[in-house]
Amino acid sequence: MLVLGIETSCDETAAAVVGADGEVRSSVVYSQIAAHRPFGGVVPEIACRAHVETLPGVINEAMEQAGVGLDDIDRIAVTRGPGLASSLLVGVSAAKALALRLGKPLYGVNHLEGHVCSVFLAKPAPIPEEHCRMLVLLVSGGHSCLLSVESPGDYKLLGSTLDDAAGEALDKGAKLMGLGYPGGPEIEKMAVGGNPAAVRFPRGRPRASARTGGLDSELCFSFSGLKTALRTHLQREFGQGVLPPPEALPDLAASYQQAVVDALSHQLETALQKHPAKAVGCVGGVAKNKLLRAEIDRLTGEHDIPLFLAPMAYCTDNAAMIAAVVAGAGGEVDDDPTFEIKPSWPLG
Ligand code: KG4
Ligand code: ZN
């Protein structure tokens, strides 16, 4: 079985072909980062237009790289949500048209489930019978949460961010420091050689409140205080609206990165104590971060359970993870060619 995946939920236009065994035959990602960089964040109108312009070429390239024709495809998987409405519409409309033309079943996939299923693209991949329940830390630019994968397709939300996502905190922090966009990789680069203990930033630990919406506050995240602490620190040290001098940047970046990673790994540790699991997964754009990967590696080593990290190529948004959901990693899936987009769509 071959699945064509299509992803257009935010600022990456992507298509991929994945086999039933989870083998990625091709994965093409056209990143729009350069188009959004001058604005320091994603501009929905620019994203939507870029998807319209590039998606046909991206799909063709994915087919070419996989060495198959559209008639060889058995299923089509497309991101239905969550994401930017106008961007989601481009992918879903294209997928619907393709499915109709080819007479193939169409599946609307939750983008967050796609991120979770990117662990199944790791080599070796987790074996559900052996490694579930698996705790998955999903950390991206738009979402940060802790999920329990009871079995493929059966997810429980354990904790979530109450304000900014981890990637968003890095992006906003980088902007305040005068670093480029996206901020996560910029902060990681700048932090090399910096002292992570130079500035003591807060590690957001939310208290139980209505904002947790019934979730365990000890498993939730809060990053807005961290960003405010950075702004206050910069104002005090360098003056209102003045960017830090280059020599201050490595320590600032290292300290800020450490605060984000500490918050994530502390809550993961708490989740492991409260919900003992057979394995841990880490997915999403921030899962590319080497310090975070090393910290979770240490943590799972202490608990003596295996760690499955999304492969680097499938951490940030891609279509292989969307196809993987429908190729089997997401358990049973229903085809329904009439679905509408779902810009807001929690998982679990
Ligand atoms: O998963 P993703 O592509 O988009 C969403 O679904 O939101 O994640 C993008 C996020 C951005 O916030 C970016 O700053 C962050 O991932 N990111 C990183 C790294 N590479 C990307 N954060 C920390 N370290 C990195 N190396
Ligand atoms: Zn994503």
Short mmCIF file of C-alpha atoms and ligand atoms in Angstrom, two decimals:
data_model
loop_
_atom_site.label_atom_id
_atom_site.label_comp_id
_atom_site.label_asym_id
_atom_site.label_seq_id
_atom_site.Cartn_x
_atom_site.Cartn_y
_atom_site.Cartn_z
CA MET A 1 0.00 0.00 0.00
CA LEU A 2 1.24 3.48 -0.89
CA VAL A 3 -0.06 6.64 0.78
CA LEU A 4 0.33 10.12 -0.68
CA GLY A 5 0.52 12.67 2.16
CA ILE A 6 -0.17 16.39 1.76
CA GLU A 7 0.59 19.03 4.42
CA THR A 8 -0.22 22.75 4.17
CA SER A 9 -1.30 23.70 7.71
CA CYS A 10 1.20 26.50 8.28
CA ASP A 11 4.33 27.69 6.47
CA GLU A 12 5.61 24.48 4.90
CA THR A 13 4.19 23.10 1.66
CA ALA A 14 4.86 19.37 1.72
CA ALA A 15 4.04 16.10 -0.03
CA ALA A 16 5.35 12.58 0.60
CA VAL A 17 4.85 8.98 -0.40
CA VAL A 18 4.94 6.40 2.42
CA GLY A 19 4.54 2.61 2.26
CA ALA A 20 2.50 0.42 4.64
CA ASP A 21 5.71 -0.62 6.39
CA GLY A 22 6.31 3.05 7.28
CA GLU A 23 9.05 3.30 4.69
CA VAL A 24 9.30 6.86 3.39
CA ARG A 25 9.61 6.61 -0.41
CA SER A 26 9.85 10.38 -0.78
CA SER A 27 9.36 13.50 1.33
CA VAL A 28 9.44 16.92 -0.28
CA VAL A 29 9.16 20.05 1.87
CA TYR A 30 9.08 23.53 0.43
CA SER A 31 9.80 25.85 3.33
CA GLN A 32 8.38 29.37 3.12
CA ILE A 33 10.63 30.65 5.90
CA ALA A 34 12.42 33.14 3.63
CA ALA A 35 9.10 34.74 2.61
CA HIS A 36 8.01 35.21 6.25
CA ARG A 37 11.41 36.16 7.69
CA PRO A 38 11.11 39.93 7.07
CA PHE A 39 7.94 39.93 9.23
CA GLY A 40 9.45 37.89 12.09
CA GLY A 41 6.58 35.37 11.98
CA VAL A 42 4.11 33.62 9.69
CA VAL A 43 1.85 35.92 7.64
CA PRO A 44 -1.32 33.91 6.78
CA GLU A 45 -1.96 35.63 3.41
CA ILE A 46 1.61 35.00 2.24
CA ALA A 47 1.46 31.37 3.43
CA CYS A 48 -1.81 30.66 1.61
CA ARG A 49 -0.62 32.20 -1.67
CA ALA A 50 2.67 30.31 -1.50
CA HIS A 51 0.82 27.01 -0.94
CA VAL A 52 -1.33 27.67 -4.04
CA GLU A 53 1.75 28.43 -6.13
CA THR A 54 3.98 25.57 -4.97
CA LEU A 55 1.75 22.61 -4.01
CA PRO A 56 1.30 21.16 -7.55
CA GLY A 57 5.07 21.18 -8.12
CA VAL A 58 5.76 19.72 -4.67
CA ILE A 59 3.31 16.83 -5.28
CA ASN A 60 4.88 16.14 -8.70
CA GLU A 61 8.34 16.09 -7.17
CA ALA A 62 7.25 13.69 -4.41
CA MET A 63 5.83 11.32 -7.05
CA GLU A 64 9.00 11.57 -9.14
CA GLN A 65 11.33 10.97 -6.20
CA ALA A 66 9.25 7.95 -5.13
CA GLY A 67 9.44 6.64 -8.70
CA VAL A 68 5.69 5.99 -8.87
CA GLY A 69 2.72 7.42 -10.75
CA LEU A 70 -0.51 8.79 -9.27
CA ASP A 71 -2.31 5.58 -10.30
CA ASP A 72 0.01 3.59 -8.01
CA ILE A 73 -1.22 5.51 -4.97
CA ASP A 74 -3.74 3.61 -2.80
CA ARG A 75 -4.74 6.29 -0.29
CA ILE A 76 -4.49 10.06 0.02
CA ALA A 77 -3.89 11.66 3.44
CA VAL A 78 -4.16 15.39 3.98
CA THR A 79 -3.87 17.64 7.03
CA ARG A 80 -7.38 18.72 8.00
CA GLY A 81 -6.33 20.75 11.07
CA PRO A 82 -5.33 22.33 13.34
CA GLY A 83 -3.70 25.18 11.46
CA LEU A 84 -4.30 28.35 9.47
CA ALA A 85 -7.73 28.09 7.83
CA SER A 86 -6.73 29.57 4.47
CA SER A 87 -3.62 27.36 4.29
CA LEU A 88 -5.49 24.18 5.28
CA LEU A 89 -8.06 24.91 2.54
CA VAL A 90 -5.37 24.78 -0.16
CA GLY A 91 -4.17 21.29 0.78
CA VAL A 92 -7.63 19.89 1.47
CA SER A 93 -9.07 21.25 -1.82
CA ALA A 94 -6.16 19.82 -3.81
CA ALA A 95 -6.45 16.44 -2.04
CA LYS A 96 -10.21 16.28 -2.61
CA ALA A 97 -9.76 17.03 -6.31
CA LEU A 98 -7.02 14.39 -6.65
CA ALA A 99 -9.04 11.76 -4.77
CA LEU A 100 -12.07 12.41 -6.97
CA ARG A 101 -10.05 12.28 -10.18
CA LEU A 102 -8.18 9.11 -9.21
CA GLY A 103 -11.10 7.40 -7.43
CA LYS A 104 -8.91 6.86 -4.32
CA PRO A 105 -9.98 7.05 -0.66
CA LEU A 106 -9.23 10.32 1.11
CA TYR A 107 -8.39 10.76 4.81
CA GLY A 108 -8.38 14.01 6.81
CA VAL A 109 -5.54 13.83 9.33
CA ASN A 110 -4.97 15.72 12.59
CA HIS A 111 -1.63 17.54 12.25
CA LEU A 112 -0.78 16.78 15.91
CA GLU A 113 -1.42 13.07 15.34
CA GLY A 114 0.96 13.39 12.38
CA HIS A 115 3.66 14.77 14.70
CA VAL A 116 3.05 11.94 17.19
CA CYS A 117 3.26 9.34 14.40
CA SER A 118 6.62 10.76 13.27
CA VAL A 119 8.17 8.57 16.01
CA PHE A 120 7.09 5.58 13.91
CA LEU A 121 9.40 6.87 11.15
CA ALA A 122 12.40 6.40 13.48
CA LYS A 123 14.75 3.51 12.85
CA PRO A 124 14.29 1.31 14.78
CA ALA A 125 10.61 2.25 15.10
CA PRO A 126 8.60 1.62 18.25
CA ILE A 127 6.61 -1.63 18.30
CA PRO A 128 3.13 -0.82 19.67
CA GLU A 129 2.72 -4.14 21.53
CA GLU A 130 6.08 -3.60 23.23
CA HIS A 131 6.29 0.17 23.68
CA CYS A 132 2.74 1.36 24.43
CA ARG A 133 1.82 3.00 26.65
CA MET A 134 4.32 5.54 25.35
CA LEU A 135 4.56 9.10 26.70
CA VAL A 136 5.10 11.59 23.90
CA LEU A 137 6.35 15.13 24.36
CA LEU A 138 5.07 17.14 21.39
CA VAL A 139 6.91 20.44 21.10
CA SER A 140 6.43 22.63 18.05
CA GLY A 141 5.95 26.26 17.12
CA GLY A 142 2.20 26.15 17.64
CA HIS A 143 1.73 23.38 20.22
CA SER A 144 3.35 21.95 23.33
CA CYS A 145 1.77 19.03 25.12
CA LEU A 146 2.33 15.72 26.83
CA LEU A 147 0.35 12.82 25.40
CA SER A 148 -0.06 9.21 26.36
CA VAL A 149 -0.21 6.88 23.35
CA GLU A 150 -2.20 3.95 24.77
CA SER A 151 -2.07 2.17 21.40
CA PRO A 152 -1.86 3.46 17.82
CA GLY A 153 -4.71 5.91 17.32
CA ASP A 154 -5.64 5.99 21.04
CA TYR A 155 -4.27 9.19 22.60
CA LYS A 156 -4.80 10.78 26.00
CA LEU A 157 -3.87 14.41 26.58
CA LEU A 158 -2.03 14.63 29.92
CA GLY A 159 -0.83 18.23 29.87
CA SER A 160 -0.59 21.21 27.58
CA THR A 161 0.81 24.71 27.48
CA LEU A 162 -1.46 27.31 29.02
CA ASP A 163 -0.06 30.12 26.87
CA ASP A 164 2.88 30.07 24.44
CA ALA A 165 4.21 26.89 22.83
CA ALA A 166 7.87 26.01 23.47
CA GLY A 167 8.84 26.88 19.88
CA GLU A 168 6.87 30.11 20.10
CA ALA A 169 8.78 31.00 23.31
CA LEU A 170 12.06 30.42 21.47
CA ASP A 171 10.88 32.41 18.45
CA LYS A 172 9.73 35.36 20.61
CA GLY A 173 12.87 35.21 22.78
CA ALA A 174 15.09 35.27 19.70
CA LYS A 175 13.22 38.30 18.37
CA LEU A 176 13.80 40.17 21.66
CA MET A 177 17.52 39.31 21.44
CA GLY A 178 17.65 40.55 17.83
CA LEU A 179 18.28 37.06 16.43
CA GLY A 180 16.72 35.74 13.23
CA TYR A 181 13.56 33.76 12.50
CA PRO A 182 12.74 30.99 13.28
CA GLY A 183 14.24 31.55 16.70
CA GLY A 184 14.75 27.96 17.90
CA PRO A 185 17.69 27.11 15.64
CA GLU A 186 19.12 30.67 16.02
CA ILE A 187 19.12 30.41 19.82
CA GLU A 188 20.62 26.93 19.63
CA LYS A 189 23.48 28.20 17.42
CA MET A 190 24.09 31.29 19.56
CA ALA A 191 24.05 29.24 22.80
CA VAL A 192 27.14 27.26 21.78
CA GLY A 193 29.90 28.30 24.20
CA GLY A 194 27.51 30.38 26.32
CA ASN A 195 27.02 29.85 30.05
CA PRO A 196 23.53 28.36 30.68
CA ALA A 197 23.70 29.51 34.32
CA ALA A 198 24.60 33.14 33.49
CA VAL A 199 21.01 34.40 33.84
CA ARG A 200 18.45 32.63 36.01
CA PHE A 201 15.22 32.64 33.97
CA PRO A 202 11.98 31.23 35.44
CA ARG A 203 10.94 27.63 34.74
CA GLY A 204 7.19 28.00 34.27
CA ARG A 205 5.34 25.70 36.69
CA PRO A 206 1.60 26.43 36.38
CA ARG A 207 -0.53 26.16 39.50
CA ALA A 208 -3.88 24.40 39.41
CA SER A 209 -6.44 26.87 38.03
CA ALA A 210 -9.39 27.09 35.71
CA ARG A 211 -6.92 27.64 32.87
CA THR A 212 -5.75 24.02 33.00
CA GLY A 213 -9.25 22.95 31.94
CA GLY A 214 -9.23 19.81 34.05
CA LEU A 215 -5.68 18.81 33.08
CA ASP A 216 -3.11 18.04 35.77
CA SER A 217 -1.37 21.41 36.34
CA GLU A 218 1.91 19.62 37.16
CA LEU A 219 1.93 18.29 33.58
CA CYS A 220 1.11 21.64 31.97
CA PHE A 221 3.54 24.25 30.68
CA SER A 222 3.63 28.03 30.78
CA PHE A 223 6.20 30.01 28.80
CA SER A 224 4.78 33.54 28.79
CA GLY A 225 6.55 34.42 32.08
CA LEU A 226 9.87 33.39 30.58
CA LYS A 227 9.49 35.77 27.67
CA THR A 228 8.50 38.58 30.05
CA ALA A 229 11.51 37.81 32.28
CA LEU A 230 13.80 38.11 29.25
CA ARG A 231 12.25 41.44 28.24
CA THR A 232 12.64 42.80 31.77
CA HIS A 233 16.23 41.57 31.99
CA LEU A 234 17.14 43.17 28.64
CA GLN A 235 15.56 46.50 29.65
CA ARG A 236 17.38 46.52 32.99
CA GLU A 237 20.76 45.55 31.53
CA PHE A 238 20.79 47.39 28.21
CA GLY A 239 17.97 49.95 28.31
CA GLN A 240 14.48 50.19 26.84
CA GLY A 241 14.34 48.98 23.21
CA VAL A 242 18.12 48.49 22.99
CA LEU A 243 19.29 45.18 21.54
CA PRO A 244 21.89 43.28 23.60
CA PRO A 245 25.49 43.68 22.37
CA PRO A 246 26.93 40.67 20.47
CA GLU A 247 29.21 39.65 23.36
CA ALA A 248 26.18 39.22 25.68
CA LEU A 249 24.30 36.95 23.27
CA PRO A 250 25.88 33.50 23.90
CA ASP A 251 25.16 33.63 27.67
CA LEU A 252 21.66 35.01 27.11
CA ALA A 253 20.81 32.39 24.47
CA ALA A 254 22.27 29.53 26.53
CA SER A 255 20.38 30.61 29.67
CA TYR A 256 17.10 31.06 27.80
CA GLN A 257 17.44 27.71 25.99
CA GLN A 258 18.24 26.01 29.32
CA ALA A 259 15.08 27.45 30.89
CA VAL A 260 12.89 26.08 28.07
CA VAL A 261 14.56 22.66 28.14
CA ASP A 262 14.41 22.47 31.96
CA ALA A 263 10.67 23.22 31.95
CA LEU A 264 10.00 20.55 29.31
CA SER A 265 12.14 17.86 30.91
CA HIS A 266 10.86 18.59 34.43
CA GLN A 267 7.24 18.11 33.37
CA LEU A 268 8.16 14.99 31.40
CA GLU A 269 9.88 13.58 34.49
CA THR A 270 6.73 14.28 36.55
CA ALA A 271 4.59 12.60 33.86
CA LEU A 272 6.81 9.52 33.99
CA GLN A 273 6.39 9.32 37.75
CA LYS A 274 2.61 9.75 37.62
CA HIS A 275 1.98 7.67 34.49
CA PRO A 276 4.67 5.00 34.25
CA ALA A 277 5.24 4.18 30.58
CA LYS A 278 7.09 1.61 28.53
CA ALA A 279 8.76 4.18 26.29
CA VAL A 280 9.07 7.91 25.62
CA GLY A 281 8.79 9.78 22.33
CA CYS A 282 9.71 13.36 21.46
CA VAL A 283 8.38 15.05 18.32
CA GLY A 284 7.83 18.46 16.70
CA GLY A 285 10.17 21.21 15.53
CA VAL A 286 11.71 21.82 18.97
CA ALA A 287 12.62 18.11 19.15
CA LYS A 288 15.47 19.07 16.80
CA ASN A 289 17.15 20.81 19.72
CA LYS A 290 20.29 18.94 20.76
CA LEU A 291 20.15 20.00 24.42
CA LEU A 292 16.53 18.79 24.69
CA ARG A 293 17.39 15.50 22.96
CA ALA A 294 20.32 14.95 25.32
CA GLU A 295 18.26 15.85 28.41
CA ILE A 296 15.43 13.44 27.51
CA ASP A 297 17.99 10.78 26.65
CA ARG A 298 19.45 11.17 30.16
CA LEU A 299 15.98 11.05 31.73
CA THR A 300 14.85 7.90 29.92
CA GLY A 301 18.23 6.32 30.71
CA GLU A 302 17.54 6.89 34.41
CA HIS A 303 14.10 5.31 34.03
CA ASP A 304 15.61 2.52 31.93
CA ILE A 305 13.04 2.82 29.16
CA PRO A 306 13.64 3.30 25.43
CA LEU A 307 13.48 6.73 23.81
CA PHE A 308 12.14 7.26 20.31
CA LEU A 309 13.03 10.63 18.85
CA ALA A 310 11.44 11.77 15.62
CA PRO A 311 14.16 11.65 12.95
CA MET A 312 15.59 15.16 12.36
CA ALA A 313 14.00 15.38 8.88
CA TYR A 314 10.52 14.68 10.31
CA CYS A 315 10.60 16.96 13.38
CA THR A 316 9.54 20.17 11.65
CA ASP A 317 6.39 20.07 9.51
CA ASN A 318 6.42 17.49 6.71
CA ALA A 319 3.96 15.27 4.86
CA ALA A 320 5.62 11.91 5.61
CA MET A 321 4.23 12.08 9.16
CA ILE A 322 0.73 12.83 7.77
CA ALA A 323 0.95 9.85 5.38
CA ALA A 324 2.30 7.67 8.23
CA VAL A 325 -0.96 8.13 10.18
CA VAL A 326 -2.92 6.60 7.31
CA ALA A 327 -0.25 4.00 6.45
CA GLY A 328 -0.87 2.30 9.80
CA ALA A 329 0.87 4.29 12.54
CA GLY A 330 -2.44 5.93 13.50
CA GLY A 331 -4.34 2.63 13.88
CA GLU A 332 -7.75 2.28 12.20
CA VAL A 333 -8.72 5.33 10.15
CA ASP A 334 -12.00 6.23 8.44
CA ASP A 335 -12.13 7.59 4.94
CA ASP A 336 -14.66 10.34 4.39
CA PRO A 337 -14.21 12.45 1.28
CA THR A 338 -16.73 15.08 2.44
CA PHE A 339 -14.87 16.42 5.49
CA GLU A 340 -14.28 20.13 6.06
CA ILE A 341 -11.15 21.76 7.48
CA LYS A 342 -10.83 21.98 11.29
CA PRO A 343 -8.55 24.96 12.14
CA SER A 344 -8.93 24.19 15.84
CA TRP A 345 -8.73 20.47 16.65
CA PRO A 346 -7.23 19.20 19.90
CA LEU A 347 -5.82 15.66 20.06
CA GLY A 348 -6.86 13.25 22.82
O1 KG4 B 1 6.79 21.54 14.09
P1 KG4 B 1 7.09 22.85 13.48
O2 KG4 B 1 7.69 22.87 12.11
O3 KG4 B 1 5.82 23.77 13.35
C1 KG4 B 1 4.63 23.67 14.03
O4 KG4 B 1 3.86 22.71 13.81
O5 KG4 B 1 4.40 24.60 14.84
O6 KG4 B 1 8.02 23.62 14.53
C2 KG4 B 1 8.56 24.88 14.29
C3 KG4 B 1 9.21 25.35 15.58
C4 KG4 B 1 9.68 26.80 15.55
O7 KG4 B 1 9.17 27.45 16.68
C5 KG4 B 1 11.19 26.70 15.60
O8 KG4 B 1 11.80 27.78 16.28
C6 KG4 B 1 11.40 25.40 16.34
O9 KG4 B 1 10.38 24.55 15.87
N1 KG4 B 1 12.72 24.78 16.08
C7 KG4 B 1 13.67 24.59 17.02
C8 KG4 B 1 14.79 24.04 16.35
N2 KG4 B 1 14.48 23.91 15.02
C9 KG4 B 1 13.19 24.36 14.89
N3 KG4 B 1 13.68 24.85 18.34
C10 KG4 B 1 14.80 24.57 19.01
N4 KG4 B 1 15.92 24.06 18.45
C11 KG4 B 1 15.96 23.79 17.13
N5 KG4 B 1 17.08 23.28 16.58
ZN ZN B 2 3.67 21.06 13.17
#
